[in-house]
Amino acid sequence: QVQLVESGGGSVQAGGSLRLSCAASGVTYSSLCMGWFRQAPGKEREGVAAIYTGGGSTYYADSVKGRFTISQDNANDTVYLQMDSLKPEDTAVYSCAAGWVGCGSWYFGSYWGRGTQVTVSS
């Protein structure tokens, strides 16, 4: 089975930083779209950042460009999301997702992690 395990969520004050990790197992990592979606209470789920593990191409929502950085560690089949300059608007449940197509169009959610809460206080 495919399993995605997230870690790194928590609570920070505005302007702070967090790093999310997503470790993949049960799937070929070398040619995979992986990244994060987020959903705040009462709001629609939105794509945040994605990476194509085969070539390293990255994609970001406009709202996080310049603040969030997605990267990968191929040796450990893990993708990271470094979140800097966090804002209260970033508060949401962040879920790791993976698939084989749609990295840039937020259409790669074939598999999902359990989600991790990120809370940014003002």
CSV table of C-alpha atoms in Angstrom, one decimal:
chain,number,residue,atom,x,y,z
A,1,GLN,CA,0.0,0.0,0.0
A,2,VAL,CA,1.0,3.6,-0.5
A,3,GLN,CA,1.5,5.6,2.6
A,4,LEU,CA,2.4,9.3,3.1
A,5,VAL,CA,3.3,10.4,6.6
A,6,GLU,CA,3.5,14.1,7.5
A,7,SER,CA,5.2,15.7,10.3
A,8,GLY,CA,6.3,19.2,11.5
A,9,GLY,CA,3.0,21.0,12.1
A,10,GLY,CA,2.5,23.1,15.1
A,11,SER,CA,1.8,26.6,16.4
A,12,VAL,CA,3.9,29.7,15.8
A,13,GLN,CA,3.5,33.4,15.9
A,14,ALA,CA,3.2,35.5,12.8
A,15,GLY,CA,6.6,35.9,11.2
A,16,GLY,CA,7.8,32.5,12.4
A,17,SER,CA,8.8,29.4,10.5
A,18,LEU,CA,7.9,25.8,10.3
A,19,ARG,CA,9.1,22.9,8.2
A,20,LEU,CA,6.8,20.1,7.1
A,21,SER,CA,8.0,16.7,6.1
A,22,CYS,CA,6.2,14.1,4.0
A,23,ALA,CA,7.8,10.6,3.8
A,24,ALA,CA,6.5,8.3,1.0
A,25,SER,CA,6.5,4.5,1.1
A,26,GLY,CA,4.9,1.8,-1.1
A,27,VAL,CA,5.3,3.9,-4.3
A,28,THR,CA,8.1,4.5,-6.8
A,29,TYR,CA,9.4,7.9,-5.6
A,30,SER,CA,11.6,8.8,-8.6
A,31,SER,CA,8.9,10.0,-10.9
A,32,LEU,CA,6.1,11.3,-8.7
A,33,CYS,CA,4.2,14.5,-8.1
A,34,MET,CA,4.2,15.3,-4.4
A,35,GLY,CA,3.2,18.3,-2.4
A,36,TRP,CA,0.8,19.9,0.0
A,37,PHE,CA,-2.7,21.1,0.0
A,38,ARG,CA,-4.3,23.0,2.9
A,39,GLN,CA,-7.8,23.6,4.1
A,40,ALA,CA,-9.0,26.1,6.7
A,41,PRO,CA,-12.3,25.7,8.5
A,42,GLY,CA,-15.1,26.9,6.3
A,43,LYS,CA,-12.9,27.3,3.2
A,44,GLU,CA,-12.1,25.2,0.2
A,45,ARG,CA,-9.0,23.0,-0.1
A,46,GLU,CA,-6.3,24.7,-2.1
A,47,GLY,CA,-3.0,23.6,-3.5
A,48,VAL,CA,0.1,25.1,-1.8
A,49,ALA,CA,3.3,23.7,-3.3
A,50,ALA,CA,4.3,20.7,-5.4
A,51,ILE,CA,7.4,19.1,-6.7
A,52,TYR,CA,8.0,16.6,-9.5
A,53,THR,CA,10.4,14.1,-7.9
A,54,GLY,CA,11.8,13.0,-11.3
A,55,GLY,CA,13.2,16.3,-12.3
A,56,GLY,CA,12.8,18.7,-9.4
A,57,SER,CA,10.4,21.2,-11.0
A,58,THR,CA,8.5,23.1,-8.4
A,59,TYR,CA,5.1,24.8,-8.3
A,60,TYR,CA,3.6,27.3,-5.8
A,61,ALA,CA,0.4,29.0,-5.1
A,62,ASP,CA,0.7,32.7,-5.6
A,63,SER,CA,-0.2,33.3,-2.0
A,64,VAL,CA,3.0,31.5,-0.7
A,65,LYS,CA,5.6,32.4,-3.4
A,66,GLY,CA,8.6,33.9,-1.8
A,67,ARG,CA,7.8,32.5,1.6
A,68,PHE,CA,7.5,28.8,1.2
A,69,THR,CA,10.1,26.5,-0.4
A,70,ILE,CA,9.5,22.9,-1.4
A,71,SER,CA,12.4,20.5,-1.7
A,72,GLN,CA,13.2,16.8,-1.7
A,73,ASP,CA,15.6,14.2,-0.2
A,74,ASN,CA,15.7,11.4,-2.8
A,75,ALA,CA,17.7,9.2,-0.5
A,76,ASN,CA,14.9,9.1,2.1
A,77,ASP,CA,11.9,9.5,-0.3
A,78,THR,CA,10.9,12.6,1.6
A,79,VAL,CA,9.6,16.0,0.5
A,80,TYR,CA,9.9,19.1,2.7
A,81,LEU,CA,8.0,22.3,2.8
A,82,GLN,CA,9.9,25.1,4.5
A,83,MET,CA,7.5,27.8,5.6
A,84,ASP,CA,8.9,31.2,6.5
A,85,SER,CA,7.3,34.5,7.3
A,86,LEU,CA,4.1,32.8,8.3
A,87,LYS,CA,0.9,34.7,8.4
A,88,PRO,CA,-2.4,34.0,10.3
A,89,GLU,CA,-3.9,33.4,6.8
A,90,ASP,CA,-1.7,30.3,6.6
A,91,THR,CA,-3.5,28.6,9.4
A,92,ALA,CA,-5.0,25.4,8.1
A,93,VAL,CA,-4.7,21.6,8.0
A,94,TYR,CA,-1.9,20.8,5.6
A,95,SER,CA,-2.1,17.4,3.9
A,96,CYS,CA,0.6,15.8,1.8
A,97,ALA,CA,-0.5,14.3,-1.5
A,98,ALA,CA,1.0,12.3,-4.3
A,99,GLY,CA,0.2,11.2,-7.8
A,100,TRP,CA,1.6,10.8,-11.3
A,101,VAL,CA,0.2,13.7,-13.2
A,102,GLY,CA,-0.9,17.3,-12.6
A,103,CYS,CA,1.9,18.7,-10.5
A,104,GLY,CA,1.3,22.2,-11.8
A,105,SER,CA,-2.5,22.1,-11.9
A,106,TRP,CA,-3.1,20.7,-8.4
A,107,TYR,CA,-4.5,17.4,-9.8
A,108,PHE,CA,-2.1,14.9,-8.3
A,109,GLY,CA,-4.0,13.9,-5.2
A,110,SER,CA,-4.2,10.1,-5.8
A,111,TYR,CA,-2.8,9.4,-2.4
A,112,TRP,CA,-3.1,11.4,0.8
A,113,GLY,CA,-1.5,11.7,4.2
A,114,ARG,CA,-3.5,12.2,7.4
A,115,GLY,CA,-2.9,15.9,7.6
A,116,THR,CA,-1.1,18.1,10.1
A,117,GLN,CA,-2.3,21.3,11.8
A,118,VAL,CA,-0.5,24.5,11.3
A,119,THR,CA,-1.6,27.4,13.4
A,120,VAL,CA,-0.2,31.0,13.1
A,121,SER,CA,-1.2,33.5,15.7
A,122,SER,CA,-1.2,37.2,15.3
